[in-house]
Short mmCIF file of C-alpha atoms in Angstrom, two decimals:
data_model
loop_
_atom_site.label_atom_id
_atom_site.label_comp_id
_atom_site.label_asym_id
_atom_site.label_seq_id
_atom_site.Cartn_x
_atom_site.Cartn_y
_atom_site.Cartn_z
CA UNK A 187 0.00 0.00 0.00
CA UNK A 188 1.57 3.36 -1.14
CA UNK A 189 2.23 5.64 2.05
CA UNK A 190 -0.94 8.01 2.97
CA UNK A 191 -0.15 11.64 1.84
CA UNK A 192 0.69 13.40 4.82
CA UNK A 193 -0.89 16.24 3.64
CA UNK A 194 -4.80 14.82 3.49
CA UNK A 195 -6.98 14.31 6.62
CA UNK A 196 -7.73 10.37 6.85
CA UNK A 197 -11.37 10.66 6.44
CA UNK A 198 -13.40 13.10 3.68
CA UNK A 199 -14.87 15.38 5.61
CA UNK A 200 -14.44 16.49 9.24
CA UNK A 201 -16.69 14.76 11.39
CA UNK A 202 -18.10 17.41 13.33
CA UNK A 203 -21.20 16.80 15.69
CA UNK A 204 -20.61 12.94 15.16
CA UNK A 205 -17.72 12.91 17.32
CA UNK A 206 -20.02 13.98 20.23
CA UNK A 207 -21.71 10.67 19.45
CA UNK A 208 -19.34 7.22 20.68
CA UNK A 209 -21.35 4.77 18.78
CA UNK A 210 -21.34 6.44 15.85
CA UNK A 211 -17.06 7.13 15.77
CA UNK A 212 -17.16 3.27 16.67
CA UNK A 213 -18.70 2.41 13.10
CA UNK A 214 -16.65 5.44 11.34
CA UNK A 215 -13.36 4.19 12.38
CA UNK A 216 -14.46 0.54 12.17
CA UNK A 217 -15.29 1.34 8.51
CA UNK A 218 -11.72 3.49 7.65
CA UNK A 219 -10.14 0.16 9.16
CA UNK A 220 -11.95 -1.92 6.95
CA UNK A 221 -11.00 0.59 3.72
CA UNK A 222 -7.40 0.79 4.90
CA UNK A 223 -7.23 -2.76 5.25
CA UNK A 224 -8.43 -3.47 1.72
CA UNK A 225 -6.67 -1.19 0.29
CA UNK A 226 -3.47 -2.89 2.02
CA UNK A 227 -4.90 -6.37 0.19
CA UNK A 228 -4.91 -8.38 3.85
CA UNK A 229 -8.30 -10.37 4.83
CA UNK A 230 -9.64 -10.43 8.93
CA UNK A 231 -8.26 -13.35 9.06
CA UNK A 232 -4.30 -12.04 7.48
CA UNK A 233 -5.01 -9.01 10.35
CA UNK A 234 -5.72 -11.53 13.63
CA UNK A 235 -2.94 -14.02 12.84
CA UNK A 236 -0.38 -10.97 11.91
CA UNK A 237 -1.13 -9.44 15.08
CA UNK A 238 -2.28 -11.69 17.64
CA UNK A 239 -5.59 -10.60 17.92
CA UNK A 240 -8.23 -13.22 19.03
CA UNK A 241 -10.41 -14.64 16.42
CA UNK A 242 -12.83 -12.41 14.50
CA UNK A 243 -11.69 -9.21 16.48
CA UNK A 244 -10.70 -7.31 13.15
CA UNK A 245 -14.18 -8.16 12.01
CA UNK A 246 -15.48 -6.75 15.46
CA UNK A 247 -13.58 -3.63 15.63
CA UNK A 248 -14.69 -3.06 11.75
CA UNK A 249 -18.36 -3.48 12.40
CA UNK A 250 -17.90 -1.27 15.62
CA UNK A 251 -19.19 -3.77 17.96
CA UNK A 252 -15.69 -3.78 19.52
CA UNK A 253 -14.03 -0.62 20.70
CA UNK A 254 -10.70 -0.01 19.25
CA UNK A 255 -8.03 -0.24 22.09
CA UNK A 256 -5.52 2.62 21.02
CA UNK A 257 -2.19 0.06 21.02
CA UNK A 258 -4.39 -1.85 18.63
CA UNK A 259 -5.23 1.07 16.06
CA UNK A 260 -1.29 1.77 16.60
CA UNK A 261 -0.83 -1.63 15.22
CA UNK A 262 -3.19 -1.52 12.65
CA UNK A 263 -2.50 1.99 11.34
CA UNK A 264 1.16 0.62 11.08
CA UNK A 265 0.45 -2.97 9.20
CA UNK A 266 -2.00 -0.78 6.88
CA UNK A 267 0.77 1.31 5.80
CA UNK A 268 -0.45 4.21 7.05
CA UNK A 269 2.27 6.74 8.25
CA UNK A 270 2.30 10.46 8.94
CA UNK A 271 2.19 11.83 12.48
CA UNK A 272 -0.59 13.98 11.86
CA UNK A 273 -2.94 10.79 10.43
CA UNK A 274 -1.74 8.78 13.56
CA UNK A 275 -3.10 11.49 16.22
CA UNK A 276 -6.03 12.27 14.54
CA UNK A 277 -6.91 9.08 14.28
CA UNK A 278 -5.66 8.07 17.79
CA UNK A 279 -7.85 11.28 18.81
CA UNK A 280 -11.44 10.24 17.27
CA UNK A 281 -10.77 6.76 19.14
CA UNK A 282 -9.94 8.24 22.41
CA UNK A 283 -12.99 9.96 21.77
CA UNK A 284 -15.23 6.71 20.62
CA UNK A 285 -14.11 5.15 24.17
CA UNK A 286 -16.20 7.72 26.12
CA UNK A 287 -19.08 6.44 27.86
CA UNK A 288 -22.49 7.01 25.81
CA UNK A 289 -25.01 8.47 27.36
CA UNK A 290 -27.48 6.01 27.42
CA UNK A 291 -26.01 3.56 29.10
CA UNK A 292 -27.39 5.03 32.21
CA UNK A 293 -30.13 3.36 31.07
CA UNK A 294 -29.51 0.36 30.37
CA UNK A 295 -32.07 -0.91 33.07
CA UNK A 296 -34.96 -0.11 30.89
CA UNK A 297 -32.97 -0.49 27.42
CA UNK A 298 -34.04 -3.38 25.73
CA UNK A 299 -31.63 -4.75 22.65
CA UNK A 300 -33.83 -3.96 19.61
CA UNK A 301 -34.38 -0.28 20.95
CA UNK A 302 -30.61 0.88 21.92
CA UNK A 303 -29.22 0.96 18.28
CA UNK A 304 -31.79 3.94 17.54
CA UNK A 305 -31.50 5.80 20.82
CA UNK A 306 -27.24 5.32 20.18
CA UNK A 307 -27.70 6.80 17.29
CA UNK A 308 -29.97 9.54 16.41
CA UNK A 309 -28.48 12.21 17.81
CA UNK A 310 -25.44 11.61 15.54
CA UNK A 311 -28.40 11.81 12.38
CA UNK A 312 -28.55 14.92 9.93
CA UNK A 313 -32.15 14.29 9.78
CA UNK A 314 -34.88 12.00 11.59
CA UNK A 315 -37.89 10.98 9.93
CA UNK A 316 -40.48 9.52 11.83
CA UNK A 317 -44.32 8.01 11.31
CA UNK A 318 -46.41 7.13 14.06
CA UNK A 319 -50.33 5.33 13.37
CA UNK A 320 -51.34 5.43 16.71
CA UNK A 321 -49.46 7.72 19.12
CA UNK A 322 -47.69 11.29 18.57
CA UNK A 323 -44.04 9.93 18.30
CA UNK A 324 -42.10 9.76 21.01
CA UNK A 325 -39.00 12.70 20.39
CA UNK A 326 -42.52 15.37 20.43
CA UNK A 327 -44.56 13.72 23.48
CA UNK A 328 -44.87 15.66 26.51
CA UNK A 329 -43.77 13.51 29.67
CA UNK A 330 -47.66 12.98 30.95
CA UNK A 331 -48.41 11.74 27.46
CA UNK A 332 -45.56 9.62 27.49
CA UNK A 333 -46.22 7.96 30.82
CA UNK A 334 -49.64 7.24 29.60
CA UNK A 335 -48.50 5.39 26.29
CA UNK A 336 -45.68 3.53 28.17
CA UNK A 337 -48.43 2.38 31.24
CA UNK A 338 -51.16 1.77 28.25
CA UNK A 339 -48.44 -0.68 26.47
CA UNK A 340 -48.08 -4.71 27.29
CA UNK A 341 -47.05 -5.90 30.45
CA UNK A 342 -47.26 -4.43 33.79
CA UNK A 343 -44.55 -1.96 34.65
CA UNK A 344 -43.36 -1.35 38.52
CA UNK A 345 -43.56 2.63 38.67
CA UNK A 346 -40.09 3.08 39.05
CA UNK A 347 -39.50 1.36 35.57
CA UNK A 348 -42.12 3.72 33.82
CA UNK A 349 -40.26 6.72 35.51
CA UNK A 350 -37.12 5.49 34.10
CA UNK A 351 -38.54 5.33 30.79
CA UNK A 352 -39.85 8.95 30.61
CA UNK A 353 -37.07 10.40 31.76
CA UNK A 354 -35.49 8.20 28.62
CA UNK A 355 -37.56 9.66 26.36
CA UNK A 356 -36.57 13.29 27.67
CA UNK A 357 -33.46 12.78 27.53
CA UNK A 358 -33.50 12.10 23.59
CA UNK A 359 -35.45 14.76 23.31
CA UNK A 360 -33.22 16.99 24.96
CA UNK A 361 -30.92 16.21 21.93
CA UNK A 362 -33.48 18.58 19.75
CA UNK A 363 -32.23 21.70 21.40
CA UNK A 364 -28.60 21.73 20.71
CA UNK A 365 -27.38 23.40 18.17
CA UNK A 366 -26.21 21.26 15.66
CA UNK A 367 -29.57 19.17 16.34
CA UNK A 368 -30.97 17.14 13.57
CA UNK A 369 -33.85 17.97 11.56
CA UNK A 370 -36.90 16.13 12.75
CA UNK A 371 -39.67 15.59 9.98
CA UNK A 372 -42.52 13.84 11.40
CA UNK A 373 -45.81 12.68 9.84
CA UNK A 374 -48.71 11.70 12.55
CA UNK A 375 -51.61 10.32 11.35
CA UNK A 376 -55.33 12.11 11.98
CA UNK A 377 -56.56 9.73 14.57
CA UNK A 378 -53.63 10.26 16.96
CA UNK A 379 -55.16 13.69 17.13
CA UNK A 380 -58.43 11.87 17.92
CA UNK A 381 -57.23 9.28 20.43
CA UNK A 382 -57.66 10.61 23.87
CA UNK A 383 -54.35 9.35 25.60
CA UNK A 384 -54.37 10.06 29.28
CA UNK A 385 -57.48 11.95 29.42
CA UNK A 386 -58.43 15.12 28.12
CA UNK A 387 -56.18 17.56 30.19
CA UNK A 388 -52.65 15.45 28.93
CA UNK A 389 -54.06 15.12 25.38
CA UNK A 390 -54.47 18.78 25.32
CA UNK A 391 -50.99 19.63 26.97
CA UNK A 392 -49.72 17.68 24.21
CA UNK A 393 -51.63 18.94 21.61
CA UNK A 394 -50.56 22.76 22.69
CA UNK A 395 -46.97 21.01 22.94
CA UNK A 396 -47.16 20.21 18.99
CA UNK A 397 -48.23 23.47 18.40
CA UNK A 398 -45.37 25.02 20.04
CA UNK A 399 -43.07 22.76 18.16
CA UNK A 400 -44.21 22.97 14.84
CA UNK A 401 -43.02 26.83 14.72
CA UNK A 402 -39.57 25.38 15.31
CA UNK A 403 -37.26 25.98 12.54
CA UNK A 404 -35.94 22.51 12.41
CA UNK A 405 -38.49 20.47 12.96
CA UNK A 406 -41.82 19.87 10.17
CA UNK A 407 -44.82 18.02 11.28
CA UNK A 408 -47.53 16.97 8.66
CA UNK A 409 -50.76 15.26 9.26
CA UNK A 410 -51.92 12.62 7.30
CA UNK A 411 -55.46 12.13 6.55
CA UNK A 412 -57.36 9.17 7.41
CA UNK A 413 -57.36 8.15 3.42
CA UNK A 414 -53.87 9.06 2.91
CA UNK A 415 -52.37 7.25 5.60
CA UNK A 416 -54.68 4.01 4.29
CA UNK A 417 -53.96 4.88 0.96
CA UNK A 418 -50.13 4.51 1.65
CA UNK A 419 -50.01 1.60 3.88
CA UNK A 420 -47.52 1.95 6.02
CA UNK A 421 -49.46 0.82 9.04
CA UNK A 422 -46.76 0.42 11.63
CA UNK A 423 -44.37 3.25 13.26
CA UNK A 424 -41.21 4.12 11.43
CA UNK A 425 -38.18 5.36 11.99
CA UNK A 426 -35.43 6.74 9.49
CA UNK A 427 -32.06 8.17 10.33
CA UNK A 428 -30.12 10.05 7.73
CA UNK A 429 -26.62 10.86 8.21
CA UNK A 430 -24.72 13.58 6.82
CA UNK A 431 -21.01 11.66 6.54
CA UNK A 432 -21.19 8.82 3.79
CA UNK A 433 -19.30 6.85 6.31
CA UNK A 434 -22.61 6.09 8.23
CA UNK A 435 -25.34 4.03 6.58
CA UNK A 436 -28.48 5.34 6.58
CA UNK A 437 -31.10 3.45 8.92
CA UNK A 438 -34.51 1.95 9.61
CA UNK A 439 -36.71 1.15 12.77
CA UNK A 440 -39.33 -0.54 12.58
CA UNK A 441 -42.03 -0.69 15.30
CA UNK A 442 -43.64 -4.62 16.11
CA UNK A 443 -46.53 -5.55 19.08
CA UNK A 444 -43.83 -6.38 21.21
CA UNK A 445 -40.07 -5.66 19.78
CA UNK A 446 -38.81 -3.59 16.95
CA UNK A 447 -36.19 -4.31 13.99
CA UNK A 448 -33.31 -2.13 13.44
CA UNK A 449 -31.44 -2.16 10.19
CA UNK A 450 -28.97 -0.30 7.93
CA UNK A 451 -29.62 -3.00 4.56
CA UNK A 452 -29.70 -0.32 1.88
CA UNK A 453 -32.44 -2.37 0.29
CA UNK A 454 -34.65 -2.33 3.10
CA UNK A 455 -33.80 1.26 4.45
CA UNK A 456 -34.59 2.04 0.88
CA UNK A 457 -38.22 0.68 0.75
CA UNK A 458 -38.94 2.84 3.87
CA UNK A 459 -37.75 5.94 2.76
CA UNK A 460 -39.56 6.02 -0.57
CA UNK A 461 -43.03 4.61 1.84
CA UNK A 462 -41.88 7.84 3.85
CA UNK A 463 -41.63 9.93 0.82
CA UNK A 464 -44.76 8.77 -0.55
CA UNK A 465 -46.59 9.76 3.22
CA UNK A 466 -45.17 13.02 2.90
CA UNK A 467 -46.15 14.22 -0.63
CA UNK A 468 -49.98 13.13 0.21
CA UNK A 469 -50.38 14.25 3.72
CA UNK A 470 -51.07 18.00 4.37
CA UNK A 471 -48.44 20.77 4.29
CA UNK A 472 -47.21 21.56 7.23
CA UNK A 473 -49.10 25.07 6.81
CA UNK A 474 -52.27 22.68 6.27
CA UNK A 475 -51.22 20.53 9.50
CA UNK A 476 -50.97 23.56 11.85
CA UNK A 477 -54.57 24.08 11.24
CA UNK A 478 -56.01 20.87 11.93
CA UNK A 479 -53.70 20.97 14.68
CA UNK A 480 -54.96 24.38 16.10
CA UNK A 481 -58.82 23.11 15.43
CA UNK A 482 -58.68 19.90 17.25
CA UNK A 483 -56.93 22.09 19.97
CA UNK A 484 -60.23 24.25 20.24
CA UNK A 485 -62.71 21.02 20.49
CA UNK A 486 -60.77 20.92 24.15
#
């Protein structure tokens, strides 16, 4: 492998907001590995022996389901070919950084497997898209109207675990009002304005809650007719995450009865987003939305 130029930065673009984000540097440098070590002509297999690494931990560190010990990119960086002091510390930097604790492991009480790979990484997003059938979605509930969906779901919750999963849900949204937030495009459909969730004085907090929001500059909210949302099909909540660096795939949740499926398969992400796009040229504008919204506020 020819020696990097000294004078280029090791990765496109800088990474900006996503290095606020460990999960999300995990898969980024995982992914420059995997480039650099192609490049370099070795397989996972070349890398473990070569180095002494256990089975499969190349693979690991690539897919960033194994944090990159900073001896190890050392090594790495060195059998790639990869020289240049200013490529080593940056890229020693961003993994120093990537070993930071995330901020939702505090709670991983109430974090259940299919859920954490959104929650790890939305905030790192450009843009969220979201569709909800049957509830407001969750990043624009107000905490009363989020307690009532969580106590209204299966299975009986101790009150301590329903607490914990509020102030979850607050803390993501907290994420909304930083600066270099993502855009948040959300589509609701009619009847969750309809639905009564928690009785009449939470539904209409909330309801004067989306009203507030959707004057914010970065988020959009549209409402989709009873037809449209029928017409479309979609039927079940979704979830897309689109990421500004082409190092990060772009990604799906999808909401089930009782779990959820996370995926970044470009073929399936794919489907959703053009579903998405297909919700969001037949529901009504946003200028459209905030009047339905502000009318079914006055029925309360």
């Amino acid at each position: 492998m020819a020696a990097t130029d000294p004078n280029e930065s090791l990765f496109l673009r800088p990474l900006g907001a996503v290095e606020q984000n460990p999960t999300a540097l995990k898969l980024i440098l995982g992914g420059k590995l995997r480039e650099l070590r192609l490049a370099a002509g070795l397989d996972p297999a070349d890398v473990d022996g070569r180095l002494g690494f256990s089975r499969s931990k190349t693979s690991r560190i690539e897919l960033g389901r194994h944090g990159c010990k900073p001896t190890d990119a050392l090594a790495l960086l060195e059998l790639y070919g990869v020289d240049g002091e200013d490529h080593v510390e940056e890229f020693l930097r961003l993994v120093d950084q990537s070993r930071r604790p995330d901020w939702w492991r505090s709670f991983s009480d109430v974090l259940s497997d299919f859920f954490t790979p959104l929650v790890a990484l939305e905030s790192a997003a450009e843009r969220i898209r979201a569709y909800e059938p049957f509830y407001v979605p969750g990043l624009l509930q107000t905490s009363a109207y989020t307690r009532a969906v969580i106590q209204a779901g299966p299975g009986q919750l101790l009150p301590h675990d329903v607490m914990r999963r509020v102030e979850l849900r607050q803390e993501r949204q907290s994420h909304l009002d930083q600066p270099d937030a993502p855009y948040l495009w959300a589509v609701i459909d009619e009847s969750v304005l309809m639905r009564t969730v928690g009785g009449r004085e939470v539904m209409r907090a909330q309801l004067e809650h989306l009203a507030a929001l959707i004057e914010r500059p970065r988020i959009t909210l549209q409402i989709a007719p009873l037809d449209v949302s029928a017409a479309v099909g979609l039927g079940t909540g979704v979830t897309y995450l689109r990421f500004a660096l082409s190092d990060l795939k772009d990604a799906a949740y999808i909401e089930h009865l009782t779990d959820s499926t996370f995926t970044q398969k470009p073929q399936v992400v794919e489907q959703y987003r053009n579903m998405l796009d297909r919700l969001g040229a037949c529901a009504l504008t946003p200028a459209k939305s905030r009047e339905v919204l502000h009318r079914r506020l006055g029925e309360y």
